[in-house]
Short mmCIF file of C-alpha atoms in Angstrom, two decimals:
data_model
loop_
_atom_site.label_atom_id
_atom_site.label_comp_id
_atom_site.label_asym_id
_atom_site.label_seq_id
_atom_site.Cartn_x
_atom_site.Cartn_y
_atom_site.Cartn_z
CA UNK A 20 -45.99 -30.00 -61.62
CA UNK A 21 -48.84 -32.01 -63.20
CA UNK A 22 -49.28 -31.79 -66.82
CA UNK A 23 -52.40 -34.02 -67.18
CA UNK A 24 -55.63 -32.87 -68.88
CA UNK A 25 -59.01 -33.87 -67.66
CA UNK A 26 -61.08 -34.46 -70.69
CA UNK A 27 -64.26 -36.27 -69.13
CA UNK A 28 -67.07 -36.64 -71.35
CA UNK A 29 -69.06 -34.23 -69.32
CA UNK A 30 -66.84 -31.41 -70.46
CA UNK A 31 -67.08 -31.80 -74.36
CA UNK A 32 -66.54 -29.72 -76.31
CA UNK A 33 -62.84 -29.52 -75.82
CA UNK A 34 -62.23 -25.88 -76.83
CA UNK A 35 -61.74 -22.97 -74.63
CA UNK A 36 -64.94 -20.60 -74.91
CA UNK A 37 -63.61 -17.97 -72.62
CA UNK A 38 -62.21 -14.61 -74.07
CA UNK A 39 -58.49 -14.64 -74.38
CA UNK A 40 -56.50 -11.92 -72.45
CA UNK A 41 -53.05 -10.72 -72.68
CA UNK A 42 -52.02 -12.65 -69.61
CA UNK A 43 -53.70 -16.03 -70.87
CA UNK A 44 -51.52 -18.03 -73.32
CA UNK A 45 -53.71 -19.93 -75.99
CA UNK A 46 -54.26 -23.51 -75.56
CA UNK A 47 -54.50 -25.64 -78.53
CA UNK A 48 -55.49 -29.29 -78.39
CA UNK A 49 -54.34 -31.41 -81.32
CA UNK A 50 -55.77 -34.90 -81.64
CA UNK A 51 -53.19 -37.37 -82.93
CA UNK A 52 -53.74 -40.83 -84.05
CA UNK A 53 -57.43 -40.43 -83.67
CA UNK A 54 -59.08 -43.19 -85.69
CA UNK A 55 -61.49 -42.03 -88.65
CA UNK A 56 -64.43 -44.29 -89.17
CA UNK A 57 -64.59 -46.59 -92.35
CA UNK A 58 -67.14 -49.07 -93.41
CA UNK A 59 -65.72 -52.05 -95.30
CA UNK A 60 -68.67 -54.49 -96.06
CA UNK A 61 -66.78 -56.76 -98.42
CA UNK A 62 -64.42 -59.10 -96.32
CA UNK A 63 -66.00 -62.50 -95.88
CA UNK A 64 -64.95 -65.81 -94.49
CA UNK A 65 -62.57 -67.92 -96.76
CA UNK A 66 -62.44 -71.68 -95.90
CA UNK A 67 -58.93 -72.14 -97.23
CA UNK A 68 -56.58 -73.41 -94.30
CA UNK A 69 -56.97 -76.58 -92.48
CA UNK A 70 -55.37 -77.29 -89.09
CA UNK A 71 -54.09 -80.71 -88.62
CA UNK A 72 -54.50 -82.39 -85.15
CA UNK A 73 -50.97 -83.77 -84.00
CA UNK A 74 -51.83 -84.84 -80.64
CA UNK A 75 -55.27 -86.35 -79.42
CA UNK A 76 -57.05 -86.35 -76.41
CA UNK A 77 -54.71 -87.44 -73.46
CA UNK A 78 -56.68 -90.10 -71.30
CA UNK A 79 -55.96 -88.61 -67.77
CA UNK A 80 -57.87 -90.32 -66.37
CA UNK A 81 -59.84 -92.75 -68.71
CA UNK A 82 -63.14 -92.52 -66.73
CA UNK A 83 -65.05 -89.60 -65.80
CA UNK A 84 -63.07 -88.05 -63.00
CA UNK A 85 -64.09 -86.15 -59.82
CA UNK A 86 -62.36 -83.02 -60.77
CA UNK A 87 -59.87 -81.59 -57.92
CA UNK A 88 -61.25 -78.81 -55.58
CA UNK A 89 -59.50 -75.60 -55.72
CA UNK A 90 -60.14 -72.26 -53.72
CA UNK A 91 -60.96 -69.05 -55.29
CA UNK A 92 -57.90 -66.69 -55.43
CA UNK A 93 -58.58 -63.90 -52.87
CA UNK A 94 -56.79 -61.40 -50.68
CA UNK A 95 -56.86 -63.85 -47.68
CA UNK A 96 -55.15 -66.80 -49.41
CA UNK A 97 -53.06 -64.99 -51.95
CA UNK A 98 -49.82 -66.01 -49.80
CA UNK A 99 -50.67 -69.59 -50.71
CA UNK A 100 -50.93 -68.99 -54.51
CA UNK A 101 -48.14 -71.31 -56.11
CA UNK A 102 -47.32 -72.94 -59.49
CA UNK A 103 -49.66 -75.81 -59.90
CA UNK A 104 -48.42 -76.91 -63.49
CA UNK A 105 -45.62 -75.65 -65.47
CA UNK A 106 -46.50 -76.15 -69.25
CA UNK A 107 -44.14 -76.16 -72.45
CA UNK A 108 -44.87 -72.52 -73.93
CA UNK A 109 -43.86 -70.94 -76.91
CA UNK A 110 -40.95 -68.50 -77.60
CA UNK A 111 -41.65 -64.91 -76.48
CA UNK A 112 -44.66 -65.54 -74.57
CA UNK A 113 -47.51 -65.88 -76.97
CA UNK A 114 -51.22 -65.56 -76.14
CA UNK A 115 -53.19 -67.85 -73.67
CA UNK A 116 -56.88 -67.96 -73.08
CA UNK A 117 -59.09 -70.18 -70.61
CA UNK A 118 -62.31 -71.61 -72.18
CA UNK A 119 -65.49 -70.37 -70.38
CA UNK A 120 -65.65 -72.97 -67.80
CA UNK A 121 -61.89 -72.83 -66.98
CA UNK A 122 -61.22 -76.48 -67.81
CA UNK A 123 -59.24 -75.95 -70.75
CA UNK A 124 -56.19 -73.43 -71.47
CA UNK A 125 -55.45 -72.79 -75.16
CA UNK A 126 -51.83 -71.25 -76.11
CA UNK A 127 -50.61 -69.91 -79.30
CA UNK A 128 -47.36 -71.53 -80.61
CA UNK A 129 -44.49 -69.35 -82.29
CA UNK A 130 -44.29 -72.35 -84.59
CA UNK A 131 -47.68 -71.60 -86.13
CA UNK A 132 -49.55 -74.14 -83.79
CA UNK A 133 -52.42 -74.03 -81.04
CA UNK A 134 -52.10 -76.21 -78.08
CA UNK A 135 -55.01 -77.22 -75.81
CA UNK A 136 -54.23 -78.27 -72.18
CA UNK A 137 -56.32 -79.54 -69.49
CA UNK A 138 -55.99 -76.87 -66.96
CA UNK A 139 -56.87 -79.32 -64.05
CA UNK A 140 -54.26 -81.88 -64.84
CA UNK A 141 -51.79 -80.10 -66.90
CA UNK A 142 -51.99 -82.46 -69.76
CA UNK A 143 -51.96 -81.63 -73.35
CA UNK A 144 -55.25 -82.58 -75.02
CA UNK A 145 -54.73 -81.57 -78.49
CA UNK A 146 -52.13 -79.63 -80.61
CA UNK A 147 -53.13 -78.27 -84.13
CA UNK A 148 -50.49 -77.49 -86.44
CA UNK A 149 -51.43 -74.66 -89.28
CA UNK A 150 -49.81 -73.26 -92.28
CA UNK A 151 -48.41 -69.93 -90.89
CA UNK A 152 -44.97 -69.47 -89.32
CA UNK A 153 -46.20 -67.87 -86.01
CA UNK A 154 -49.19 -67.79 -83.93
CA UNK A 155 -49.59 -64.83 -81.59
CA UNK A 156 -53.01 -64.83 -79.89
CA UNK A 157 -55.74 -67.18 -79.08
CA UNK A 158 -59.42 -66.75 -77.55
CA UNK A 159 -62.21 -69.13 -77.03
CA UNK A 160 -65.43 -68.39 -78.55
CA UNK A 161 -68.19 -67.58 -75.98
CA UNK A 162 -69.82 -71.17 -76.33
CA UNK A 163 -66.18 -72.69 -75.88
CA UNK A 164 -66.64 -74.91 -79.09
CA UNK A 165 -64.36 -72.89 -81.11
CA UNK A 166 -60.94 -70.99 -80.76
CA UNK A 167 -60.16 -67.98 -82.81
CA UNK A 168 -56.41 -67.54 -83.40
CA UNK A 169 -54.18 -65.13 -85.34
CA UNK A 170 -50.39 -64.66 -86.24
CA UNK A 171 -48.28 -63.33 -88.85
CA UNK A 172 -50.23 -63.88 -92.23
CA UNK A 173 -52.68 -61.00 -91.48
CA UNK A 174 -55.66 -63.41 -90.87
CA UNK A 175 -57.82 -64.77 -88.10
CA UNK A 176 -58.59 -68.38 -87.98
CA UNK A 177 -61.88 -69.76 -86.42
CA UNK A 178 -60.85 -73.49 -85.49
CA UNK A 179 -63.41 -76.15 -84.08
CA UNK A 180 -61.48 -77.75 -81.21
CA UNK A 181 -62.80 -81.27 -81.74
CA UNK A 182 -62.59 -81.46 -85.47
CA UNK A 183 -59.89 -78.91 -86.43
CA UNK A 184 -62.14 -77.59 -89.06
CA UNK A 185 -61.11 -73.94 -89.83
CA UNK A 186 -62.28 -70.98 -91.57
CA UNK A 187 -60.28 -67.83 -92.33
CA UNK A 188 -61.03 -64.25 -91.68
CA UNK A 189 -59.29 -61.71 -93.90
CA UNK A 190 -59.01 -58.09 -93.25
CA UNK A 191 -55.76 -56.66 -91.56
CA UNK A 192 -52.71 -55.42 -93.44
CA UNK A 193 -50.39 -56.51 -90.65
CA UNK A 194 -50.02 -58.98 -88.13
CA UNK A 195 -53.31 -59.51 -85.92
CA UNK A 196 -52.13 -59.42 -82.20
CA UNK A 197 -55.53 -59.00 -80.37
CA UNK A 198 -58.88 -60.60 -80.77
CA UNK A 199 -61.86 -59.75 -78.59
CA UNK A 200 -65.59 -60.85 -78.32
CA UNK A 201 -68.60 -58.40 -77.82
CA UNK A 202 -70.48 -59.34 -74.50
CA UNK A 203 -73.57 -60.69 -76.82
CA UNK A 204 -71.23 -62.95 -78.77
CA UNK A 205 -72.47 -61.79 -81.98
CA UNK A 206 -69.69 -59.35 -82.84
CA UNK A 207 -65.88 -59.71 -82.69
CA UNK A 208 -63.17 -56.98 -82.77
CA UNK A 209 -59.49 -57.58 -84.04
CA UNK A 210 -56.61 -55.23 -84.08
CA UNK A 211 -53.25 -54.60 -85.27
CA UNK A 212 -52.85 -50.78 -85.79
CA UNK A 213 -56.40 -50.63 -86.95
CA UNK A 214 -59.45 -52.05 -85.39
CA UNK A 215 -62.05 -54.11 -87.58
CA UNK A 216 -65.51 -54.90 -85.90
CA UNK A 217 -67.03 -58.20 -87.36
CA UNK A 218 -70.39 -59.45 -87.57
CA UNK A 219 -69.98 -63.16 -86.82
CA UNK A 220 -73.58 -64.05 -88.14
CA UNK A 221 -72.93 -62.52 -91.56
CA UNK A 222 -69.02 -62.99 -91.60
CA UNK A 223 -68.64 -59.52 -92.80
CA UNK A 224 -66.94 -56.27 -91.54
CA UNK A 225 -69.30 -53.67 -90.24
CA UNK A 226 -67.03 -51.05 -89.14
CA UNK A 227 -63.18 -50.14 -89.10
CA UNK A 228 -61.09 -47.67 -87.09
CA UNK A 229 -57.81 -47.01 -88.55
CA UNK A 230 -55.06 -45.77 -86.34
CA UNK A 231 -51.93 -46.82 -84.44
CA UNK A 232 -54.02 -48.85 -81.87
CA UNK A 233 -52.41 -51.49 -79.53
CA UNK A 234 -55.31 -52.71 -77.25
CA UNK A 235 -59.02 -52.40 -77.18
CA UNK A 236 -61.94 -53.19 -74.75
CA UNK A 237 -65.87 -53.16 -75.23
CA UNK A 238 -67.66 -51.13 -72.59
CA UNK A 239 -69.18 -53.03 -69.81
CA UNK A 240 -72.77 -51.90 -71.27
CA UNK A 241 -71.74 -53.24 -74.68
CA UNK A 242 -72.58 -50.00 -76.40
CA UNK A 243 -69.24 -48.72 -77.07
CA UNK A 244 -65.60 -49.62 -77.81
CA UNK A 245 -62.63 -48.16 -75.88
CA UNK A 246 -59.57 -47.21 -77.92
CA UNK A 247 -56.23 -45.91 -76.79
CA UNK A 248 -54.85 -42.80 -78.38
CA UNK A 249 -52.49 -40.10 -77.54
CA UNK A 250 -53.83 -36.10 -77.32
CA UNK A 251 -51.10 -33.53 -78.01
CA UNK A 252 -51.52 -30.51 -76.01
CA UNK A 253 -49.66 -27.25 -76.53
CA UNK A 254 -49.64 -24.48 -74.37
CA UNK A 255 -47.60 -21.10 -74.35
CA UNK A 256 -46.26 -19.05 -77.05
CA UNK A 257 -42.96 -19.24 -79.19
CA UNK A 258 -39.91 -20.13 -76.60
CA UNK A 259 -42.34 -20.82 -73.71
CA UNK A 260 -44.51 -23.28 -75.75
CA UNK A 261 -44.94 -26.46 -73.91
CA UNK A 262 -46.03 -29.76 -75.71
CA UNK A 263 -47.53 -32.75 -73.63
CA UNK A 264 -48.29 -36.06 -75.32
CA UNK A 265 -51.09 -37.01 -73.01
CA UNK A 266 -52.36 -40.68 -73.15
CA UNK A 267 -56.04 -41.15 -73.47
CA UNK A 268 -58.84 -43.72 -73.86
CA UNK A 269 -61.54 -42.64 -76.15
CA UNK A 270 -64.92 -44.34 -75.98
CA UNK A 271 -66.71 -44.56 -79.35
CA UNK A 272 -70.35 -45.67 -80.15
CA UNK A 273 -70.43 -48.86 -81.78
CA UNK A 274 -73.53 -48.02 -83.82
CA UNK A 275 -72.44 -44.52 -85.12
CA UNK A 276 -68.66 -44.58 -84.47
CA UNK A 277 -69.02 -41.13 -82.62
CA UNK A 278 -67.11 -40.28 -79.57
CA UNK A 279 -68.93 -40.73 -76.33
CA UNK A 280 -66.37 -39.57 -73.87
CA UNK A 281 -62.61 -39.75 -73.11
CA UNK A 282 -60.50 -40.96 -70.21
CA UNK A 283 -57.25 -39.06 -69.54
CA UNK A 284 -54.34 -39.77 -67.00
CA UNK A 285 -52.87 -37.40 -64.59
CA UNK A 286 -49.42 -37.58 -66.06
CA UNK A 287 -46.29 -35.68 -64.57
CA UNK A 288 -44.01 -35.64 -67.54
CA UNK A 289 -44.45 -34.28 -71.13
CA UNK A 290 -43.65 -37.90 -72.59
CA UNK A 291 -45.22 -40.28 -70.39
CA UNK A 292 -45.04 -43.30 -72.83
CA UNK A 293 -48.08 -45.31 -74.42
CA UNK A 294 -50.96 -47.35 -72.96
CA UNK A 295 -49.72 -51.07 -72.97
CA UNK A 296 -52.67 -52.55 -71.57
CA UNK A 297 -56.25 -51.64 -70.14
CA UNK A 298 -59.46 -53.29 -69.01
CA UNK A 299 -62.72 -52.55 -67.44
CA UNK A 300 -63.70 -54.14 -64.00
CA UNK A 301 -66.13 -56.93 -64.18
CA UNK A 302 -68.97 -54.72 -62.60
CA UNK A 303 -68.30 -52.01 -65.03
CA UNK A 304 -67.60 -49.46 -62.45
CA UNK A 305 -63.69 -49.01 -62.76
CA UNK A 306 -61.19 -48.87 -65.55
CA UNK A 307 -57.44 -49.95 -65.11
CA UNK A 308 -54.67 -49.43 -67.42
CA UNK A 309 -50.76 -49.80 -67.44
CA UNK A 310 -48.05 -48.13 -69.39
CA UNK A 311 -47.86 -44.42 -69.02
CA UNK A 312 -44.95 -43.34 -66.91
CA UNK A 313 -44.36 -47.27 -66.37
CA UNK A 314 -47.37 -47.03 -63.95
CA UNK A 315 -50.57 -49.06 -63.18
CA UNK A 316 -53.61 -46.45 -63.26
CA UNK A 317 -57.21 -46.73 -61.98
CA UNK A 318 -60.19 -44.65 -62.21
CA UNK A 319 -63.97 -44.68 -61.78
CA UNK A 320 -65.70 -44.92 -65.15
CA UNK A 321 -67.93 -41.83 -64.44
CA UNK A 322 -65.11 -39.49 -63.73
CA UNK A 323 -63.08 -39.69 -67.13
CA UNK A 324 -59.84 -39.41 -65.32
CA UNK A 325 -57.19 -41.97 -64.17
CA UNK A 326 -54.88 -41.77 -61.12
CA UNK A 327 -51.73 -43.79 -60.40
CA UNK A 328 -52.09 -46.87 -58.40
CA UNK A 329 -48.54 -48.03 -58.42
CA UNK A 330 -45.00 -46.93 -60.02
CA UNK A 331 -42.82 -49.65 -61.34
CA UNK A 332 -38.97 -48.85 -61.28
CA UNK A 333 -36.79 -48.49 -64.28
CA UNK A 334 -35.96 -52.19 -64.42
CA UNK A 335 -39.33 -53.47 -65.19
CA UNK A 336 -41.73 -52.77 -67.71
CA UNK A 337 -45.51 -53.44 -67.68
CA UNK A 338 -46.82 -55.84 -70.26
CA UNK A 339 -50.22 -56.93 -69.29
CA UNK A 340 -52.98 -56.23 -66.83
CA UNK A 341 -55.96 -58.23 -65.72
CA UNK A 342 -58.78 -58.29 -63.22
CA UNK A 343 -60.11 -61.28 -61.49
CA UNK A 344 -63.65 -62.30 -62.31
CA UNK A 345 -65.05 -60.76 -59.21
CA UNK A 346 -63.01 -57.70 -59.38
CA UNK A 347 -61.44 -57.94 -55.97
CA UNK A 348 -57.96 -58.54 -57.38
CA UNK A 349 -55.87 -56.62 -60.13
CA UNK A 350 -52.88 -58.30 -61.46
CA UNK A 351 -50.15 -56.83 -63.49
CA UNK A 352 -47.35 -58.78 -65.46
CA UNK A 353 -44.07 -57.20 -66.02
CA UNK A 354 -40.52 -57.62 -67.95
CA UNK A 355 -38.82 -58.32 -64.65
CA UNK A 356 -40.31 -61.99 -64.67
CA UNK A 357 -42.87 -61.20 -61.93
CA UNK A 358 -46.60 -60.89 -61.49
CA UNK A 359 -47.97 -58.31 -58.97
CA UNK A 360 -51.30 -58.51 -57.50
CA UNK A 361 -53.32 -55.64 -55.63
CA UNK A 362 -56.43 -55.79 -53.36
CA UNK A 363 -58.38 -53.56 -55.59
CA UNK A 364 -60.82 -52.72 -52.72
CA UNK A 365 -57.98 -51.31 -50.64
CA UNK A 366 -55.70 -50.44 -53.57
CA UNK A 367 -53.03 -52.18 -51.72
CA UNK A 368 -50.22 -54.38 -53.21
CA UNK A 369 -50.56 -57.89 -51.38
CA UNK A 370 -48.48 -60.41 -53.65
CA UNK A 371 -45.57 -60.60 -55.92
CA UNK A 372 -45.37 -63.95 -57.81
CA UNK A 373 -42.10 -65.35 -58.72
CA UNK A 374 -41.85 -68.37 -60.91
CA UNK A 375 -40.84 -67.28 -64.42
CA UNK A 376 -37.47 -66.83 -65.61
CA UNK A 377 -38.12 -64.39 -68.41
CA UNK A 378 -40.35 -61.34 -69.13
CA UNK A 379 -44.03 -62.27 -68.60
CA UNK A 380 -46.01 -61.44 -71.51
CA UNK A 381 -49.59 -62.41 -70.86
CA UNK A 382 -51.80 -63.19 -67.85
CA UNK A 383 -55.51 -64.29 -67.60
CA UNK A 384 -57.84 -65.42 -64.80
CA UNK A 385 -60.25 -68.37 -65.23
CA UNK A 386 -63.87 -67.57 -65.15
CA UNK A 387 -64.59 -69.14 -61.73
CA UNK A 388 -61.34 -67.16 -60.23
CA UNK A 389 -59.68 -70.34 -59.04
CA UNK A 390 -56.74 -70.18 -61.71
CA UNK A 391 -54.38 -67.74 -63.14
CA UNK A 392 -52.31 -68.41 -66.03
CA UNK A 393 -49.01 -66.46 -67.15
CA UNK A 394 -47.01 -66.98 -70.44
CA UNK A 395 -43.37 -66.05 -70.52
CA UNK A 396 -40.45 -65.40 -72.63
CA UNK A 397 -38.78 -68.33 -70.75
CA UNK A 398 -40.76 -70.55 -73.09
CA UNK A 399 -43.19 -71.76 -70.21
CA UNK A 400 -46.89 -71.23 -69.25
CA UNK A 401 -47.66 -71.50 -65.30
CA UNK A 402 -50.95 -72.29 -64.00
CA UNK A 403 -51.13 -70.72 -60.60
CA UNK A 404 -53.58 -72.18 -57.88
CA UNK A 405 -54.05 -71.86 -54.07
CA UNK A 406 -52.36 -74.89 -52.52
#
């Protein structure tokens, strides 16, 4: 039996407007962990922390090189995708990010450092040591000149990759484990339970969404932000009451904070589990998610409803998902140390990458689609390319 609830945006409001009868049990929708909107305009940048470069540019080679030529990863050559470089990572598979042109890869260090790698040659370009105990996530600013990073001291650091000059954002009351730039490059979102939206021009908070939030995404049109939550659905009366905790992705208007629409999942059990990771396809036509029922889900953005793409078995848990830049491939990392890749056009599984010896925590494609990077609990980062 399917217990999912389809709450597509076209069907608002959510209450039942029909006349109840003796044969129709009441239906009650209770929204749990729905973020309330809070304006917090007082947080500013504080230039208090300096990262010290501990490793300088590696001269590989010493003159301007002709860069290696690599193929774009696609369904036809996926069988030839192999580890091109195995880099020294950090414990517990901390965050990784390519710069905009795919030439550099940044990795967060569990020792509080940030490493910058030459993604073509697999050499260490710079390593910046900070004053926090652990660094958890990194992301390049859209212009590629700065890295934004966060860890266990509740702050976010903006780091110039050439000088190491650093400014600090203050705002969260817990570890910050997700940073995301708006498509226009003027806004930034950070999350750890609550979500904070920053105006990068004024260095101030413009909106907050409190809650128990694990991941976020800006909508492809840039007008909204997608936030996962759980909707509690109660049907029946007394001993016949059934309670279903249905995962959902709520889209809120960035300007007003109001709900625009909701995506729900066709779950088949009352306790399907949380949404671990989700993302929109590059063309903005689809949404993919991993987590509920230990499954990879997909749906069209105009239906408001996600269906199953692939069920993982009980020995592996989904940890992260990512689309390739052209949207043709969808990749999912898992705790069984593998990465699975689907041809998204045909919805068929076409590859399982084996190279790590521990759970894979993060995966990301380079912007040109020629590289896939993964970080793992085995303390390594692998850059995958077509041989």
